[in-house]
RNA sequence: GCCUUGGUGGCGGAAUUGGUAGACGCGCUGGAUUCAAAAUCCAGUUCUUUCGGGAGUGUGGGUUCGAUUCCCACCCAAGGUACCA
């Protein structure tokens, strides 16, 4: 009987679903194992072949752990809030919930086809009210918490109030806003309730603040840095400006140090840890205050090199800095204002990316050096970002290349404060060899000593303090979108109030339009029923807002990462309506043992979720402050885009139109391959012209046109154009006929194809690059088991690799060979030593491979195993039974079928993994490679129990040795028993 | 610029503590089977060669009896990231 994968795969997928084979119990005697894949955003394009790569790896590991006797939790769900569904809604009016539902349905079908061992009973969708109820709950917990730097953890806001009542806030060490005023206990006591709330808001872990955003007036929305190209919106090309906006923020900076420290105890890829470390960007230095000449204002700067303070020759402020308008002298006003305006038009990313140009404007104002009391000119420059540090820099041109370039450009003095260093060409930034000079009390000190001394001195004169600064900023948590979690917040007199847990979830209201309102409010501003009645505790019509018992609700929604920051914990108890999860389930599952996903989430999801987990830990909800012990980044599957070369050629002809002879030039499209064609012979030109005549006949209905002669041609231009990979075969040839019939090829109907050869380039797989490959067609042609094996066979999991289906026939025929091996199984056959050796070396290798996430090499091992057993004509059940279990994590459908045919009535999923036994691999002899000067020349079979000296004698006596030496006597002979012999001479 | 990862046949890749470079698969070549094709099976396939051999893992050095593996310098590619003070 042939290997009928279609029948087999459908049969077992049905069996697993019906029998709930992969249902995880929250209560088991077995050790737990939690394997997690990052859940997908269900896009309209469906699953492409890159998605399953990580899922297959997690699935193999899960199935392996099940064979090893673990109670495995392997869930899947959908990160189903997001922009594409909303944009589709804006275009078509279709509710995002419907689009999302349809997309999920398609994802589910595709996932089911691949035979994953998910426990679907635990599925979560971030856009389900039953799920986002708990996202809203966490938001409220954050609102009700502050960060106590003394206990180094988040605490309930009530403990802060107690402190304020007792001693005011002067001594309270907490993460809070920079502009928090100092007050005493007495003052706190007489603050109004509103004033108290305003103060507390400066301490809460989620708080309202004015944040600078990229505002696009035309789209009425805020854009991310990567949605802006060259200062205009990517969509539509509208202008974008920097604007301040009141938004919810998350005080993630309170956790900066702990997020950094936590990296040491988790087994995550080093590159990922590096990017989080860089993102958090810890730097040690000092905060220094400069007085502004002729005013009471001060400028605070953060510097990592306070030791170079005597080298300061100017200061630079970010153009957005609050002091700019105050400092600027009338004479400089026009220039400064023009510069500030020009800067507002540039995106932050743009400003940061431009390293080449030096630009800035002198404000006319001066600061005072804290020690020398010398005046220091204050400049503004767009290389200083308002959002980093204090938005101001003390510029030390001799010690910082950027400041050096700025000083050179604007002819500002460059005082040298380093001993024995030439700074005529470039700045000197080497801390190791620094010796300070021309610096008063710092003279002669090394970097380290000078740092210590200067901080003491700064503190003494009250002009600075040693400080650790983080690049990490608080995370903006508001989005002016429709399709996201609503905030459980209403406003009383402008102050935010939380809705009680018992009234959650606060569900998204219906709106007519998904666009921002005409007054520039977020889409929820379109809702007519979006007010909170504090007596009935329900959402009511906006008409009822009286600011007494009925209040307006928050109009922003939460960002994409809100729903994904605790989903891994929700999977443990996904249907619990009383709590985000019960204490028993979190105590049982604890944390994720293995998390697989893409590295593109390094500084987004993977940082925010660690932050929330630490918060949840502080508040006693979870037992671990890091949620994923081990994480693996699967590499990206790149696509192979196909291109053809389009030339536009003007062909000069003589034609007869309505019996009149006239000259006419046709613009013809010619498709060629990579090497551009510059010469055409007469036949080709005629063909081109005929093609064009056809076109003219069809378009102009001018029936009386006839080609008389061709006078010549000019090549106009050529251009590479993408063609969808679906029309290109494995030899890179374009199916011209199919192409020109498709919507993509319409305009080439009358083109002349000189060549159908395409050239290919490897790029990220993306819909816009026409290089996306869906798994469906491959599943249909070769089956899920083939696809699973092939995706693993492509190469190491963590490396990115191009998708190329050319090799899939290899794994498919392996499965056929495997099937054949089981066609005549006999129960009583005694396994031969060769059979056992093949089996056990396979067990050993496969087990090691899975533990090391080296799935590609396992597939090769299976191929070798089946090739050997076939050659050995092995039919014994004692060999084939364990082999089926070995294969089952990789190719579960065929394994189940073979298992059943071997006479089992229960699923193979729980069968114990075969035990490796060394004794079957013991050898008595070894084929030694005999090398001369490190190059292997011939092989010699010798017993393994032979001693070093005996081996040397045997090798030297061999005729081939003599041949190699040609009479020379060896200088040295290296014998490593069991390994190698190397003769030097 | 910086950080990270990688560079091995025509292609994907293997080589587990420094010990036989190119496993396994694709492709290609030849053969068997077939009226023919598909499928299947067998043999070969790094380059070069005077058929003895010689060279060879991005380049150039180094350590070593021995280097794809370790060290130094450089080149190239992909991804990330930044006037980070």
mmCIF file of N, CA, C and O in Angstrom, chain A residues 269-319:
data_model
loop_
_atom_site.group_PDB
_atom_site.id
_atom_site.type_symbol
_atom_site.label_atom_id
_atom_site.label_comp_id
_atom_site.label_asym_id
_atom_site.label_seq_id
_atom_site.Cartn_x
_atom_site.Cartn_y
_atom_site.Cartn_z
ATOM 1 N N UNK A 269 19.060 34.479 24.160
ATOM 2 C CA UNK A 269 20.217 34.662 23.260
ATOM 3 C C UNK A 269 20.979 35.953 23.599
ATOM 4 O O UNK A 269 20.357 36.979 23.892
ATOM 5 N N UNK A 270 22.286 35.879 23.558
ATOM 6 C CA UNK A 270 23.110 37.028 23.909
ATOM 7 C C UNK A 270 22.804 38.260 23.045
ATOM 8 O O UNK A 270 22.712 39.360 23.582
ATOM 9 N N UNK A 271 22.635 38.113 21.735
ATOM 10 C CA UNK A 271 22.330 39.291 20.926
ATOM 11 C C UNK A 271 21.047 39.996 21.399
ATOM 12 O O UNK A 271 20.962 41.219 21.388
ATOM 13 N N UNK A 272 20.069 39.194 21.827
ATOM 14 C CA UNK A 272 18.820 39.772 22.299
ATOM 15 C C UNK A 272 19.051 40.523 23.610
ATOM 16 O O UNK A 272 18.552 41.629 23.823
ATOM 17 N N UNK A 273 19.837 39.890 24.496
ATOM 18 C CA UNK A 273 20.168 40.561 25.756
ATOM 19 C C UNK A 273 20.932 41.848 25.469
ATOM 20 O O UNK A 273 20.690 42.876 26.109
ATOM 21 N N UNK A 274 21.846 41.786 24.520
ATOM 22 C CA UNK A 274 22.615 42.979 24.161
ATOM 23 C C UNK A 274 21.697 44.108 23.719
ATOM 24 O O UNK A 274 21.886 45.253 24.102
ATOM 25 N N UNK A 275 20.697 43.757 22.896
ATOM 26 C CA UNK A 275 19.883 44.860 22.388
ATOM 27 C C UNK A 275 19.005 45.424 23.502
ATOM 28 O O UNK A 275 18.739 46.623 23.516
ATOM 29 N N UNK A 276 18.577 44.592 24.450
ATOM 30 C CA UNK A 276 17.832 45.146 25.591
ATOM 31 C C UNK A 276 18.749 46.011 26.453
ATOM 32 O O UNK A 276 18.348 47.079 26.924
ATOM 33 N N UNK A 277 19.979 45.533 26.652
ATOM 34 C CA UNK A 277 20.944 46.306 27.442
ATOM 35 C C UNK A 277 21.186 47.674 26.805
ATOM 36 O O UNK A 277 21.173 48.695 27.484
ATOM 37 N N UNK A 278 21.374 47.676 25.505
ATOM 38 C CA UNK A 278 21.599 48.942 24.805
ATOM 39 C C UNK A 278 20.374 49.847 24.856
ATOM 40 O O UNK A 278 20.494 51.056 24.931
ATOM 41 N N UNK A 279 19.220 49.215 24.782
ATOM 42 C CA UNK A 279 17.977 49.958 24.796
ATOM 43 C C UNK A 279 17.798 50.667 26.148
ATOM 44 O O UNK A 279 17.400 51.830 26.211
ATOM 45 N N UNK A 280 18.092 49.936 27.204
ATOM 46 C CA UNK A 280 17.987 50.515 28.549
ATOM 47 C C UNK A 280 19.086 51.564 28.730
ATOM 48 O O UNK A 280 18.871 52.608 29.337
ATOM 49 N N UNK A 281 20.252 51.287 28.167
ATOM 50 C CA UNK A 281 21.314 52.275 28.067
ATOM 51 C C UNK A 281 21.735 52.932 29.370
ATOM 52 O O UNK A 281 21.589 54.131 29.550
ATOM 53 N N UNK A 282 22.260 52.140 30.262
ATOM 54 C CA UNK A 282 22.694 52.689 31.539
ATOM 55 C C UNK A 282 24.013 53.433 31.358
ATOM 56 O O UNK A 282 24.942 52.924 30.738
ATOM 57 N N UNK A 283 24.094 54.673 31.871
ATOM 58 C CA UNK A 283 25.396 55.317 31.881
ATOM 59 C C UNK A 283 25.604 56.054 33.199
ATOM 60 O O UNK A 283 24.677 56.625 33.770
ATOM 61 N N UNK A 284 26.837 55.990 33.665
ATOM 62 C CA UNK A 284 27.184 56.546 34.958
ATOM 63 C C UNK A 284 27.901 57.860 34.729
ATOM 64 O O UNK A 284 28.787 57.952 33.883
ATOM 65 N N UNK A 285 27.521 58.885 35.457
ATOM 66 C CA UNK A 285 28.170 60.176 35.304
ATOM 67 C C UNK A 285 27.703 61.115 36.390
ATOM 68 O O UNK A 285 27.585 60.705 37.539
ATOM 69 N N UNK A 286 27.425 62.336 35.986
ATOM 70 C CA UNK A 286 26.970 63.313 36.960
ATOM 71 C C UNK A 286 25.974 64.246 36.331
ATOM 72 O O UNK A 286 25.999 64.495 35.125
ATOM 73 N N UNK A 287 25.101 64.734 37.195
ATOM 74 C CA UNK A 287 24.189 65.776 36.787
ATOM 75 C C UNK A 287 24.828 67.094 37.243
ATOM 76 O O UNK A 287 25.220 67.218 38.397
ATOM 77 N N UNK A 288 24.976 68.030 36.317
ATOM 78 C CA UNK A 288 25.654 69.290 36.641
ATOM 79 C C UNK A 288 24.717 70.449 36.332
ATOM 80 O O UNK A 288 24.038 70.451 35.308
ATOM 81 N N UNK A 289 24.691 71.419 37.241
ATOM 82 C CA UNK A 289 23.816 72.574 37.043
ATOM 83 C C UNK A 289 24.635 73.810 36.692
ATOM 84 O O UNK A 289 25.598 74.135 37.390
ATOM 85 N N UNK A 290 24.260 74.447 35.622
ATOM 86 C CA UNK A 290 24.908 75.688 35.194
ATOM 87 C C UNK A 290 23.928 76.839 35.400
ATOM 88 O O UNK A 290 22.759 76.726 35.025
ATOM 89 N N UNK A 291 24.411 77.940 36.010
ATOM 90 C CA UNK A 291 23.561 79.112 36.134
ATOM 91 C C UNK A 291 23.545 79.846 34.802
ATOM 92 O O UNK A 291 24.559 79.900 34.108
ATOM 93 N N UNK A 292 22.383 80.415 34.511
ATOM 94 C CA UNK A 292 22.295 81.230 33.300
ATOM 95 C C UNK A 292 22.635 82.667 33.700
ATOM 96 O O UNK A 292 22.086 83.188 34.671
ATOM 97 N N UNK A 293 23.543 83.273 32.943
ATOM 98 C CA UNK A 293 23.975 84.650 33.262
ATOM 99 C C UNK A 293 22.797 85.603 33.155
ATOM 100 O O UNK A 293 22.028 85.544 32.184
ATOM 101 N N UNK A 294 22.667 86.465 34.148
ATOM 102 C CA UNK A 294 21.662 87.517 34.094
ATOM 103 C C UNK A 294 20.251 87.018 34.295
ATOM 104 O O UNK A 294 19.306 87.652 33.833
ATOM 105 N N UNK A 295 20.085 85.830 34.923
ATOM 106 C CA UNK A 295 18.738 85.366 35.238
ATOM 107 C C UNK A 295 18.831 84.328 36.358
ATOM 108 O O UNK A 295 19.925 83.908 36.737
ATOM 109 N N UNK A 296 17.672 83.969 36.895
ATOM 110 C CA UNK A 296 17.671 82.971 37.962
ATOM 111 C C UNK A 296 17.626 81.551 37.418
ATOM 112 O O UNK A 296 17.656 80.593 38.167
ATOM 113 N N UNK A 297 17.497 81.436 36.108
ATOM 114 C CA UNK A 297 17.355 80.109 35.517
ATOM 115 C C UNK A 297 18.645 79.315 35.603
ATOM 116 O O UNK A 297 19.738 79.872 35.669
ATOM 117 N N UNK A 298 18.474 78.000 35.608
ATOM 118 C CA UNK A 298 19.647 77.119 35.574
ATOM 119 C C UNK A 298 19.453 76.102 34.465
ATOM 120 O O UNK A 298 18.315 75.798 34.071
ATOM 121 N N UNK A 299 20.561 75.605 33.985
ATOM 122 C CA UNK A 299 20.508 74.538 32.977
ATOM 123 C C UNK A 299 21.122 73.294 33.599
ATOM 124 O O UNK A 299 22.258 73.335 34.074
ATOM 125 N N UNK A 300 20.341 72.221 33.602
ATOM 126 C CA UNK A 300 20.871 70.988 34.149
ATOM 127 C C UNK A 300 21.308 70.102 32.988
ATOM 128 O O UNK A 300 20.589 69.966 31.998
ATOM 129 N N UNK A 301 22.499 69.545 33.103
ATOM 130 C CA UNK A 301 22.948 68.619 32.063
ATOM 131 C C UNK A 301 23.352 67.312 32.726
ATOM 132 O O UNK A 301 23.706 67.295 33.894
ATOM 133 N N UNK A 302 23.274 66.239 31.957
ATOM 134 C CA UNK A 302 23.857 64.981 32.415
ATOM 135 C C UNK A 302 25.085 64.722 31.566
ATOM 136 O O UNK A 302 25.051 64.881 30.349
ATOM 137 N N UNK A 303 26.176 64.368 32.220
ATOM 138 C CA UNK A 303 27.388 64.070 31.465
ATOM 139 C C UNK A 303 28.080 62.835 32.025
ATOM 140 O O UNK A 303 28.074 62.610 33.230
ATOM 141 N N UNK A 304 28.635 62.031 31.123
ATOM 142 C CA UNK A 304 29.401 60.869 31.583
ATOM 143 C C UNK A 304 30.841 61.273 31.849
ATOM 144 O O UNK A 304 31.617 60.485 32.362
ATOM 145 N N UNK A 305 31.206 62.491 31.448
ATOM 146 C CA UNK A 305 32.583 62.934 31.652
ATOM 147 C C UNK A 305 32.652 64.246 32.443
ATOM 148 O O UNK A 305 33.163 65.263 31.947
ATOM 149 N N UNK A 306 32.135 64.237 33.687
ATOM 150 C CA UNK A 306 32.237 65.469 34.475
ATOM 151 C C UNK A 306 33.695 65.854 34.718
ATOM 152 O O UNK A 306 33.989 67.018 34.984
ATOM 153 N N UNK A 307 34.598 64.909 34.584
ATOM 154 C CA UNK A 307 36.031 65.187 34.790
ATOM 155 C C UNK A 307 36.581 66.169 33.752
ATOM 156 O O UNK A 307 37.642 66.764 33.946
ATOM 157 N N UNK A 308 35.835 66.349 32.658
ATOM 158 C CA UNK A 308 36.334 67.254 31.619
ATOM 159 C C UNK A 308 35.662 68.624 31.701
ATOM 160 O O UNK A 308 35.695 69.399 30.737
ATOM 161 N N UNK A 309 35.091 68.939 32.845
ATOM 162 C CA UNK A 309 34.274 70.153 32.968
ATOM 163 C C UNK A 309 35.059 71.439 32.685
ATOM 164 O O UNK A 309 34.485 72.423 32.230
ATOM 165 N N UNK A 310 36.389 71.383 32.891
ATOM 166 C CA UNK A 310 37.173 72.587 32.605
ATOM 167 C C UNK A 310 37.442 72.757 31.104
ATOM 168 O O UNK A 310 38.030 73.737 30.682
ATOM 169 N N UNK A 311 37.012 71.788 30.334
ATOM 170 C CA UNK A 311 37.173 71.883 28.880
ATOM 171 C C UNK A 311 35.917 72.389 28.193
ATOM 172 O O UNK A 311 35.848 72.479 26.966
ATOM 173 N N UNK A 312 34.905 72.753 28.990
ATOM 174 C CA UNK A 312 33.649 73.212 28.403
ATOM 175 C C UNK A 312 33.855 74.570 27.735
ATOM 176 O O UNK A 312 34.368 75.488 28.353
ATOM 177 N N UNK A 313 33.479 74.678 26.452
ATOM 178 C CA UNK A 313 33.591 75.986 25.812
ATOM 179 C C UNK A 313 32.267 76.479 25.245
ATOM 180 O O UNK A 313 32.170 77.584 24.767
ATOM 181 N N UNK A 314 31.233 75.627 25.290
ATOM 182 C CA UNK A 314 29.886 76.073 24.936
ATOM 183 C C UNK A 314 28.901 75.036 25.455
ATOM 184 O O UNK A 314 29.298 73.973 25.942
ATOM 185 N N UNK A 315 27.632 75.403 25.384
ATOM 186 C CA UNK A 315 26.594 74.448 25.755
ATOM 187 C C UNK A 315 25.634 74.343 24.588
ATOM 188 O O UNK A 315 25.452 75.293 23.834
ATOM 189 N N UNK A 316 25.014 73.174 24.473
ATOM 190 C CA UNK A 316 24.007 73.027 23.419
ATOM 191 C C UNK A 316 22.706 72.537 24.031
ATOM 192 O O UNK A 316 22.698 71.571 24.794
ATOM 193 N N UNK A 317 21.628 73.214 23.694
ATOM 194 C CA UNK A 317 20.303 72.797 24.131
ATOM 195 C C UNK A 317 19.573 72.183 22.947
ATOM 196 O O UNK A 317 19.806 72.557 21.802
ATOM 197 N N UNK A 318 18.680 71.260 23.264
ATOM 198 C CA UNK A 318 17.773 70.791 22.224
ATOM 199 C C UNK A 318 16.901 71.969 21.808
ATOM 200 O O UNK A 318 16.509 72.758 22.656
ATOM 201 N N UNK A 319 16.582 72.109 20.537
ATOM 202 C CA UNK A 319 15.780 73.252 20.098
ATOM 203 C C UNK A 319 14.435 73.331 20.823
ATOM 204 O O UNK A 319 13.870 74.408 20.961
#
